[in-house]
XYZ file of C-alpha atoms in Angstrom:
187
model
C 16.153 -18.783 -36.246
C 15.525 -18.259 -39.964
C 13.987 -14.796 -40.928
C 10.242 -15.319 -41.856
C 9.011 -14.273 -45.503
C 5.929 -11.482 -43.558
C 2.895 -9.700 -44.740
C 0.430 -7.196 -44.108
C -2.553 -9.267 -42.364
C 0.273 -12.602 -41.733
C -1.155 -14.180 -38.395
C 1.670 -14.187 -36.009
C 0.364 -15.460 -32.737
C -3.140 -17.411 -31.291
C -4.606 -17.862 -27.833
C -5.467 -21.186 -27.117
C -7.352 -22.209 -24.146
C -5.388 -25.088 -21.531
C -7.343 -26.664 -18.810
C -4.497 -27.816 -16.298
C -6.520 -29.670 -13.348
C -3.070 -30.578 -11.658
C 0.245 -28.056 -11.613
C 1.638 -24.923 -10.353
C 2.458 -22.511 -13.292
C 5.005 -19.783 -12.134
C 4.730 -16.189 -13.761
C 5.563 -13.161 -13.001
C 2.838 -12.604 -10.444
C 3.851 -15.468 -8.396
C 2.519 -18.848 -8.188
C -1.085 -19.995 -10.180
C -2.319 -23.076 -8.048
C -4.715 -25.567 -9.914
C -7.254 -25.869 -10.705
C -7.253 -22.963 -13.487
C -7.349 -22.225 -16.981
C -4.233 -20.916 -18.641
C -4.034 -19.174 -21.875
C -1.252 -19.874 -23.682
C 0.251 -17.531 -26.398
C 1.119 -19.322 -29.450
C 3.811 -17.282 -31.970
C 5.607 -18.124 -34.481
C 9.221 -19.405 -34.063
C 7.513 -21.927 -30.998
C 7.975 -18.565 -28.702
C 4.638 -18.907 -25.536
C 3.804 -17.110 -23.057
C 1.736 -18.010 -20.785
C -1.365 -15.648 -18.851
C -3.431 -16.844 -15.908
C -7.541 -16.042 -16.071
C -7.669 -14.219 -13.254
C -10.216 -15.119 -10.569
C -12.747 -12.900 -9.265
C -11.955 -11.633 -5.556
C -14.142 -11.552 -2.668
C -16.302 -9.209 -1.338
C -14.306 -6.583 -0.146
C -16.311 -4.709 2.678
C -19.460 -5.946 4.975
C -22.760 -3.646 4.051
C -21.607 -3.582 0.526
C -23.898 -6.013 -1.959
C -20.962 -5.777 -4.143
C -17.567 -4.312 -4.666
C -18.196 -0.939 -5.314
C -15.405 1.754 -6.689
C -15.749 5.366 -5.471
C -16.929 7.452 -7.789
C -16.032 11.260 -7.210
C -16.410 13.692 -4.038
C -14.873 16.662 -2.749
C -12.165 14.784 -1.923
C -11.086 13.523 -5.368
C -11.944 10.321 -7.686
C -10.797 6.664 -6.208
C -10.681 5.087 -9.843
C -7.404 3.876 -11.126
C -5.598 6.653 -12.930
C -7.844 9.412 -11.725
C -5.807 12.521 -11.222
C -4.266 12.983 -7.871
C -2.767 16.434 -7.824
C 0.596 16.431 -10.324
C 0.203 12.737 -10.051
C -2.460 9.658 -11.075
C -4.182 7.841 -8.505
C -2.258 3.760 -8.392
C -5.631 2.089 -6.670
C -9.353 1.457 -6.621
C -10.966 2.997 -3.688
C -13.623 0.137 -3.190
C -16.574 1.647 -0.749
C -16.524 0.845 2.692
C -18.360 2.810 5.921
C -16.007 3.974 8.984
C -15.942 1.185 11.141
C -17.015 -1.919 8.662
C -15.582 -5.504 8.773
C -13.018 -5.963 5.816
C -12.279 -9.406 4.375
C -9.646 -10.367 2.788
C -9.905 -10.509 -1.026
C -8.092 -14.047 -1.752
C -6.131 -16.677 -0.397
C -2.787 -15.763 0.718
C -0.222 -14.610 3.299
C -0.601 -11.403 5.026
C 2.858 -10.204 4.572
C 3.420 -6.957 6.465
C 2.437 -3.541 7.964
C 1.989 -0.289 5.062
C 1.750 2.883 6.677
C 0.221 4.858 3.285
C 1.214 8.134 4.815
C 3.769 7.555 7.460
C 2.730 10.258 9.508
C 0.641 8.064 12.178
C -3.264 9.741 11.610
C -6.054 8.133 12.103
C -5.881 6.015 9.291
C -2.526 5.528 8.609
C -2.361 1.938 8.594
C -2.837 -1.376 6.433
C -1.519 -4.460 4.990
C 0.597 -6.229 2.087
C -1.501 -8.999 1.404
C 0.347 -12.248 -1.252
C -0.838 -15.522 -2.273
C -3.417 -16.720 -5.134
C -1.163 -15.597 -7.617
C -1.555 -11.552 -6.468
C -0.048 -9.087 -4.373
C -1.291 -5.879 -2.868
C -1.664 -3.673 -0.051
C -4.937 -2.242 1.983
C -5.225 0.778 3.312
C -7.043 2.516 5.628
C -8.034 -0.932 7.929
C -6.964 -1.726 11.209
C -5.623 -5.108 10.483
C -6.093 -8.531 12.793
C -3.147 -9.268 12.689
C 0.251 -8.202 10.333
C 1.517 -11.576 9.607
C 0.234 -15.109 8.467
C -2.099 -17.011 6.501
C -5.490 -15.986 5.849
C -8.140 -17.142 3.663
C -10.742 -15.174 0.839
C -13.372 -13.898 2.627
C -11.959 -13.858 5.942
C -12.340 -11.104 8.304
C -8.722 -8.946 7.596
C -10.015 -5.950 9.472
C -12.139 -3.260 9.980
C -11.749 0.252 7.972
C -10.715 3.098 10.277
C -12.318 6.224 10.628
C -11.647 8.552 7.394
C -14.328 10.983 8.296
C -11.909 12.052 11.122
C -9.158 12.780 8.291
C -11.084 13.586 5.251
C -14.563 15.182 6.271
C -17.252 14.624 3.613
C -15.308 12.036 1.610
C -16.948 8.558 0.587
C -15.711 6.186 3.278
C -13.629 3.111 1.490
C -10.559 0.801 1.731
C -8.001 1.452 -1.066
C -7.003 -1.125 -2.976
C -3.096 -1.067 -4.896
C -1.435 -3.998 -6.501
C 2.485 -4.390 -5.362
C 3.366 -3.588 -9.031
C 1.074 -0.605 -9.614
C -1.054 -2.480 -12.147
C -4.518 -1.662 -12.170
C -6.781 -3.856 -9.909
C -10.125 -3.229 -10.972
C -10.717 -6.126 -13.676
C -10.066 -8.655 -10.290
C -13.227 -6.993 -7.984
């Protein structure tokens, strides 16, 4: 490829909107099922990439109007990036009481057990959830089941008791994508 003459304020790449109604666009983040809109990334030299919109999840926990992140207690923060010690905090703690139906967020495959701790408290247990284009795990729920299909909105489990491990801390289910990329813009 030929070297292009470039200037301050040259326009090198444009988004442009694609409406696929039939295909299955692979990316990084798996598989992007139609129907969906695509953004494609225009440069010049003919290089594209292309980005999936995103879809909003479901509702998280039962009692909850809405996804909610935990804000701060005397536990800590449950944004993602909040401090965690020496280290930052790779999850959204979405608000959830002790004891609360969880559903699952999208359409997917329940993949596997996570232990978050590996020490077997009362709370050490979740879920790798796949599918819809995402992966991530679930903490702190005592799952129906570690394996199969599932669908958004469907019951996944119910959020064990984190009063029992962390008195005083605001009750939720914490939520991590697979590659540590920040969940929040999807609830």
């Amino acid at each position: 490829m030929a070297d292009l003459p470039l200037s301050k304020g040259t326009k090198l790449c444009q988004f442009l909107n694609l409406q696929h109604p039939y295909g299955v666009f692979i990316t990084t983040y798996g598989q992007f099922r139609y129907p969906a809109v695509h953004r494609m990334h225009v440069c010049l030299g003919g290089a594209a990439m292309l980005h999936a919109t995103a879809a909003q999840w479901a509702k998280i926990c039962s009692g909850q109007p809405a996804n909610k992140i935990r804000g701060c207690d005397s536990q800590g923060c449950g944004r993602y990036n909040d401090p965690r010690g020496g280290r930052k905090h790779k999850g959204v703690d979405v608000v959830c009481e002790d004891g609360a139906v969880v559903f699952a967020p999208f359409t997917g495959t329940i993949d596997r057990q996570v232990r978050p701790y590996g020490n077997g408290n009362a709370i050490d247990n979740g879920v790798q959830l796949s599918g819809s284009g995402f992966c991530i795990k679930m903490f702190y729920i005592k799952p129906v089941k570690y394996s199969g299909p599932i669908k958004k909105g469907e019951k996944i489990g119910v959020l064990l008791p984190m009063q029992r491990v962390y008195r005083g801390i605001t009750s939720h289910v914490h939520i991590q994508n697979c590659d540590l990329t920040d969940p929040t813009p999807n609830l």
